[in-house]
mmCIF file of C-alpha atoms in Angstrom:
data_model
loop_
_atom_site.group_PDB
_atom_site.id
_atom_site.type_symbol
_atom_site.label_atom_id
_atom_site.label_comp_id
_atom_site.label_asym_id
_atom_site.label_seq_id
_atom_site.Cartn_x
_atom_site.Cartn_y
_atom_site.Cartn_z
ATOM 1 C CA MET A 1 -24.626 -4.551 -28.905
ATOM 2 C CA ASP A 2 -27.498 -6.690 -30.236
ATOM 3 C CA GLU A 3 -28.286 -10.300 -29.337
ATOM 4 C CA GLN A 4 -25.915 -11.639 -32.019
ATOM 5 C CA GLY A 5 -23.036 -9.627 -30.578
ATOM 6 C CA ARG A 6 -22.932 -7.099 -33.418
ATOM 7 C CA SER A 7 -21.790 -3.612 -32.470
ATOM 8 C CA THR A 8 -24.491 -0.955 -32.231
ATOM 9 C CA LEU A 9 -22.067 1.979 -32.004
ATOM 10 C CA SER A 10 -22.452 4.910 -34.376
ATOM 11 C CA ALA A 11 -19.910 5.448 -37.143
ATOM 12 C CA ASP A 12 -18.386 8.417 -35.306
ATOM 13 C CA GLU A 13 -18.084 6.451 -32.070
ATOM 14 C CA SER A 14 -16.582 3.482 -33.903
ATOM 15 C CA GLY A 15 -13.995 5.749 -35.511
ATOM 16 C CA ARG A 16 -13.042 7.182 -32.129
ATOM 17 C CA ILE A 17 -12.543 3.694 -30.722
ATOM 18 C CA LEU A 18 -10.382 2.615 -33.656
ATOM 19 C CA ASP A 19 -8.223 5.717 -33.230
ATOM 20 C CA ARG A 20 -7.656 4.974 -29.555
ATOM 21 C CA LEU A 21 -6.860 1.317 -30.217
ATOM 22 C CA ALA A 22 -4.365 2.367 -32.889
ATOM 23 C CA GLY A 23 -2.773 4.695 -30.343
ATOM 24 C CA LEU A 24 -2.507 1.821 -27.869
ATOM 25 C CA GLU A 25 -0.658 -0.295 -30.428
ATOM 26 C CA LYS A 26 1.880 2.507 -30.921
ATOM 27 C CA VAL A 27 2.867 2.175 -27.261
ATOM 28 C CA ILE A 28 2.538 -1.591 -26.747
ATOM 29 C CA SER A 29 3.714 -4.096 -29.351
ATOM 30 C CA GLN A 30 2.610 -7.669 -29.925
ATOM 31 C CA LYS A 31 6.162 -8.765 -29.063
ATOM 32 C CA GLN A 32 5.870 -7.140 -25.629
ATOM 33 C CA ILE A 33 2.532 -8.894 -25.088
ATOM 34 C CA THR A 34 4.083 -12.237 -26.054
ATOM 35 C CA ASN A 35 7.096 -11.684 -23.785
ATOM 36 C CA ALA A 36 4.874 -10.805 -20.808
ATOM 37 C CA LEU A 37 2.920 -14.027 -21.291
ATOM 38 C CA LYS A 38 6.118 -16.036 -21.714
ATOM 39 C CA VAL A 39 7.842 -14.814 -18.541
ATOM 40 C CA THR A 40 4.684 -15.542 -16.514
ATOM 41 C CA ASP A 41 4.129 -18.953 -18.163
ATOM 42 C CA LYS A 42 0.745 -17.840 -19.512
ATOM 43 C CA GLN A 43 1.159 -18.504 -23.226
ATOM 44 C CA SER A 44 -1.846 -20.263 -24.724
ATOM 45 C CA VAL A 45 -1.191 -23.937 -25.470
ATOM 46 C CA ARG A 46 -4.057 -24.459 -27.895
ATOM 47 C CA ARG A 47 -5.329 -22.070 -30.517
ATOM 48 C CA CYS A 48 -8.806 -20.694 -29.948
ATOM 49 C CA ARG A 49 -10.531 -17.357 -30.349
ATOM 50 C CA LEU A 50 -10.061 -16.337 -26.712
ATOM 51 C CA THR A 51 -6.336 -16.923 -26.396
ATOM 52 C CA ASN A 52 -4.443 -15.212 -23.610
ATOM 53 C CA GLU A 53 -2.845 -13.011 -26.270
ATOM 54 C CA MET A 54 -6.273 -11.793 -27.358
ATOM 55 C CA MET A 55 -7.452 -11.333 -23.767
ATOM 56 C CA MET A 56 -4.404 -9.187 -22.988
ATOM 57 C CA TRP A 57 -5.543 -6.742 -25.672
ATOM 58 C CA VAL A 58 -9.144 -6.905 -24.446
ATOM 59 C CA VAL A 59 -8.160 -6.153 -20.836
ATOM 60 C CA LEU A 60 -5.904 -3.292 -21.957
ATOM 61 C CA ALA A 61 -8.736 -1.902 -24.085
ATOM 62 C CA MET A 62 -11.088 -2.124 -21.094
ATOM 63 C CA GLY A 63 -8.872 0.461 -19.443
ATOM 64 C CA LEU A 64 -9.538 2.824 -22.356
ATOM 65 C CA PHE A 65 -13.253 2.159 -22.705
ATOM 66 C CA THR A 66 -14.446 1.942 -19.125
ATOM 67 C CA GLU A 67 -17.972 2.881 -20.177
ATOM 68 C CA LEU A 68 -18.367 -0.204 -22.412
ATOM 69 C CA PRO A 69 -19.237 -3.789 -21.351
ATOM 70 C CA ILE A 70 -16.665 -6.469 -22.033
ATOM 71 C CA ARG A 71 -18.462 -7.847 -25.129
ATOM 72 C CA GLN A 72 -18.499 -4.406 -26.705
ATOM 73 C CA VAL A 73 -14.804 -3.986 -25.951
ATOM 74 C CA PHE A 74 -14.059 -7.356 -27.580
ATOM 75 C CA LYS A 75 -16.026 -6.327 -30.653
ATOM 76 C CA ALA A 76 -14.082 -3.075 -30.849
ATOM 77 C CA CYS A 77 -10.796 -4.999 -30.739
ATOM 78 C CA ARG A 78 -11.998 -7.199 -33.632
ATOM 79 C CA ARG A 79 -13.764 -4.453 -35.549
ATOM 80 C CA LEU A 80 -11.977 -5.052 -38.838
ATOM 81 C CA ARG A 81 -13.183 -8.673 -38.903
ATOM 82 C CA GLN A 82 -16.675 -8.066 -40.246
ATOM 83 C CA GLY A 83 -19.295 -10.741 -39.598
ATOM 84 C CA GLU A 84 -17.347 -12.452 -36.811
ATOM 85 C CA PRO A 85 -19.678 -13.359 -33.918
ATOM 86 C CA SER A 86 -18.728 -12.282 -30.409
ATOM 87 C CA PRO A 87 -18.349 -14.770 -27.543
ATOM 88 C CA CYS A 88 -20.915 -14.589 -24.778
ATOM 89 C CA ARG A 89 -20.156 -12.509 -21.707
ATOM 90 C CA SER A 90 -19.545 -15.565 -19.506
ATOM 91 C CA ALA A 91 -16.917 -16.945 -21.915
ATOM 92 C CA LEU A 92 -15.093 -13.616 -21.902
ATOM 93 C CA CYS A 93 -15.199 -13.439 -18.098
ATOM 94 C CA VAL A 94 -13.809 -16.980 -17.780
ATOM 95 C CA ALA A 95 -11.030 -16.150 -20.249
ATOM 96 C CA ARG A 96 -10.210 -12.998 -18.312
ATOM 97 C CA GLN A 97 -9.953 -14.961 -15.056
ATOM 98 C CA ARG A 98 -7.765 -17.560 -16.764
ATOM 99 C CA LEU A 99 -5.374 -14.829 -17.867
ATOM 100 C CA GLY A 100 -4.957 -13.510 -14.324
ATOM 101 C CA SER A 101 -3.043 -10.409 -13.308
ATOM 102 C CA GLN A 102 0.576 -11.607 -13.542
ATOM 103 C CA PRO A 103 1.038 -10.959 -17.295
ATOM 104 C CA LEU A 104 -0.352 -7.444 -16.903
ATOM 105 C CA VAL A 105 2.081 -6.740 -14.070
ATOM 106 C CA ALA A 106 4.965 -8.028 -16.207
ATOM 107 C CA LEU A 107 3.817 -5.886 -19.143
ATOM 108 C CA PHE A 108 3.550 -2.789 -16.944
ATOM 109 C CA GLU A 109 7.063 -3.299 -15.614
ATOM 110 C CA SER A 110 8.530 -3.721 -19.110
ATOM 111 C CA VAL A 111 6.660 -0.887 -20.856
ATOM 112 C CA VAL A 112 5.776 1.922 -18.450
ATOM 113 C CA ARG A 113 8.504 4.476 -17.754
ATOM 114 C CA PRO A 114 8.987 8.264 -17.794
ATOM 115 C CA MET A 115 8.893 9.515 -21.387
ATOM 116 C CA ALA A 116 9.241 13.310 -21.200
ATOM 117 C CA THR A 117 11.975 15.009 -23.202
ATOM 118 C CA GLU A 118 13.452 18.486 -22.884
ATOM 119 C CA GLN A 119 10.854 19.575 -25.442
ATOM 120 C CA THR A 120 7.905 18.414 -23.287
ATOM 121 C CA PRO A 121 6.235 21.537 -21.819
ATOM 122 C CA GLY A 122 6.577 21.761 -18.042
ATOM 123 C CA ALA A 123 8.412 18.458 -17.672
ATOM 124 C CA PHE A 124 11.755 19.758 -16.340
ATOM 125 C CA TYR A 125 13.005 22.405 -13.939
ATOM 126 C CA ARG A 126 16.650 23.428 -14.288
ATOM 127 C CA GLY A 127 17.455 20.112 -15.893
ATOM 128 C CA MET A 128 15.602 18.047 -13.276
ATOM 129 C CA ARG A 129 12.669 15.830 -14.260
ATOM 130 C CA LYS A 130 9.577 16.817 -12.283
ATOM 131 C CA VAL A 131 7.905 13.838 -10.619
ATOM 132 C CA ALA A 132 5.405 13.721 -7.784
ATOM 133 C CA ILE A 133 4.106 11.303 -5.188
ATOM 134 C CA ASP A 134 0.436 11.237 -4.321
ATOM 135 C CA GLY A 135 -2.022 8.821 -2.775
ATOM 136 C CA THR A 136 -5.658 7.926 -3.285
ATOM 137 C CA VAL A 137 -8.302 5.585 -1.887
ATOM 138 C CA MET A 138 -10.691 3.831 -4.256
ATOM 139 C CA ASP A 139 -13.604 1.440 -3.956
ATOM 140 C CA VAL A 140 -13.122 -2.060 -5.385
ATOM 141 C CA PRO A 141 -15.684 -4.807 -6.111
ATOM 142 C CA ASP A 142 -17.180 -6.439 -3.027
ATOM 143 C CA CYS A 143 -15.861 -9.960 -3.609
ATOM 144 C CA GLU A 144 -14.074 -12.493 -1.436
ATOM 145 C CA ALA A 145 -10.669 -11.701 -2.945
ATOM 146 C CA HIS A 146 -10.881 -8.077 -1.728
ATOM 147 C CA GLN A 147 -12.107 -8.558 1.834
ATOM 148 C CA HIS A 148 -8.571 -8.425 3.238
ATOM 149 C CA LEU A 149 -8.313 -4.787 2.144
ATOM 150 C CA GLY A 150 -10.875 -3.718 4.715
ATOM 151 C CA ARG A 151 -13.297 -0.832 4.437
ATOM 152 C CA SER A 152 -13.831 2.480 6.144
ATOM 153 C CA SER A 153 -16.597 3.042 8.679
ATOM 154 C CA GLY A 154 -18.443 5.963 10.196
ATOM 155 C CA SER A 155 -21.505 6.895 12.200
ATOM 156 C CA ARG A 156 -23.714 5.110 9.664
ATOM 157 C CA GLY A 157 -21.706 1.885 9.672
ATOM 158 C CA GLU A 158 -19.211 0.352 7.270
ATOM 159 C CA ALA A 159 -18.666 1.484 3.701
ATOM 160 C CA ALA A 160 -20.471 -0.497 1.017
ATOM 161 C CA PHE A 161 -17.274 -1.647 -0.691
ATOM 162 C CA PRO A 162 -13.758 -2.726 0.275
ATOM 163 C CA GLN A 163 -11.243 0.049 -0.296
ATOM 164 C CA LEU A 164 -7.751 0.017 -1.753
ATOM 165 C CA ARG A 165 -5.142 2.611 -0.842
ATOM 166 C CA LYS A 166 -2.655 3.412 -3.597
ATOM 167 C CA VAL A 167 0.434 5.618 -3.620
ATOM 168 C CA SER A 168 1.751 6.556 -7.063
ATOM 169 C CA LEU A 169 4.835 8.058 -8.652
ATOM 170 C CA VAL A 170 3.844 10.328 -11.562
ATOM 171 C CA GLU A 171 5.852 12.168 -14.200
ATOM 172 C CA LEU A 172 4.272 15.628 -14.194
ATOM 173 C CA GLY A 173 5.044 16.612 -17.771
ATOM 174 C CA THR A 174 3.274 13.587 -19.261
ATOM 175 C CA HIS A 175 1.005 12.467 -16.369
ATOM 176 C CA ILE A 176 2.454 8.953 -16.725
ATOM 177 C CA GLU A 177 1.941 6.919 -13.545
ATOM 178 C CA PHE A 178 5.107 4.864 -13.872
ATOM 179 C CA ALA A 179 5.200 3.195 -10.437
ATOM 180 C CA PHE A 180 2.725 2.553 -7.648
ATOM 181 C CA VAL A 181 2.228 0.620 -4.428
ATOM 182 C CA SER A 182 -1.188 -0.603 -3.306
ATOM 183 C CA GLY A 183 -2.591 -2.035 -0.103
ATOM 184 C CA GLY A 184 -5.516 -1.975 2.293
ATOM 185 C CA TRP A 185 -7.252 1.246 3.254
ATOM 186 C CA LYS A 186 -5.709 1.159 6.755
ATOM 187 C CA ASP A 187 -2.146 0.919 5.428
ATOM 188 C CA SER A 188 0.101 3.875 6.187
ATOM 189 C CA GLU A 189 1.027 5.969 3.153
ATOM 190 C CA LYS A 190 4.341 6.801 4.830
ATOM 191 C CA LYS A 191 5.210 3.097 4.818
ATOM 192 C CA GLN A 192 3.766 2.418 1.362
ATOM 193 C CA VAL A 193 5.821 5.173 -0.206
ATOM 194 C CA GLU A 194 9.057 3.380 0.710
ATOM 195 C CA GLY A 195 8.227 0.885 -2.041
ATOM 196 C CA LEU A 196 8.622 3.659 -4.628
ATOM 197 C CA TRP A 197 12.168 4.794 -3.810
ATOM 198 C CA ALA A 198 13.867 2.431 -6.256
ATOM 199 C CA ALA A 199 11.679 3.682 -9.130
ATOM 200 C CA ILE A 200 12.589 7.379 -8.756
ATOM 201 C CA PRO A 201 14.707 8.509 -11.751
ATOM 202 C CA ASP A 202 18.232 9.719 -11.010
ATOM 203 C CA ASP A 203 17.473 13.126 -12.559
ATOM 204 C CA ALA A 204 14.251 13.670 -10.594
ATOM 205 C CA LEU A 205 12.995 16.676 -8.697
ATOM 206 C CA LEU A 206 10.580 14.880 -6.374
ATOM 207 C CA MET A 207 7.526 16.749 -5.122
ATOM 208 C CA GLU A 208 5.317 15.475 -2.328
ATOM 209 C CA ASP A 209 2.729 16.647 0.182
ATOM 210 C CA ARG A 210 3.939 17.196 3.729
ATOM 211 C CA GLY A 211 1.790 14.241 4.824
ATOM 212 C CA PHE A 212 4.397 11.943 3.267
ATOM 213 C CA PHE A 213 7.342 13.683 4.881
ATOM 214 C CA SER A 214 9.293 12.076 7.704
ATOM 215 C CA TYR A 215 12.920 12.144 8.795
ATOM 216 C CA ASP A 216 13.420 8.530 7.706
ATOM 217 C CA ASN A 217 12.073 9.295 4.233
ATOM 218 C CA TRP A 218 14.217 12.411 3.941
ATOM 219 C CA LYS A 219 17.299 10.452 5.019
ATOM 220 C CA SER A 220 16.582 7.818 2.357
ATOM 221 C CA LEU A 221 16.262 10.371 -0.421
ATOM 222 C CA HIS A 222 18.365 13.481 0.134
ATOM 223 C CA LEU A 223 21.734 12.009 -0.888
ATOM 224 C CA LYS A 224 20.455 10.949 -4.326
ATOM 225 C CA HIS A 225 17.505 13.192 -5.192
ATOM 226 C CA LYS A 226 16.223 16.735 -4.865
ATOM 227 C CA LEU A 227 13.112 16.891 -2.696
ATOM 228 C CA LEU A 228 10.404 19.569 -2.662
ATOM 229 C CA VAL A 229 7.750 19.320 0.071
ATOM 230 C CA ARG A 230 4.717 21.564 0.376
#
């Protein structure tokens, strides 16, 4: 992007971005965006370029284009509006902070769900929907808001960044992560996983590593679901 905020992407790259944005709009509608802002009391009161509605699309697009800075993502979202200048990076960052995370959580809860059908390759086994539980640890920005997560340490001292531990419920046929629980890196995955029980579909064949297995977990699940542990 040049100093005036014009995109410097090649035509091929621009076409790829437009295709991916069009795909995003097939899954998420403007009505769902508006509803998520309404239920979290985040609808914009005054009309301006960086409304919360616009920033919802920008933040969602940032998840698709992780290699691009926020100004470039904004320009991609407004690509069909030729000649429109882009806001400065600081204005976009302030607008993103103003939006907060609550509308995105509400949107996730209203949109994301298992989507496999009987025609989806590898999605079912003997009529049961294949889903899996798995955990991961990831670095997060070293800011004040993340210090409560803690960080790992070793013989060379503490890790450079705070770390978040996440346990996810994934539909195997589509790779959709339709539920997750997050916490600090010291949190027990066996305790975190209890927050996923309510999200398991009734027709699920649940697969998990033996590290998640415990008698309490088995007792909570075996009456309602089929469980496969390796």
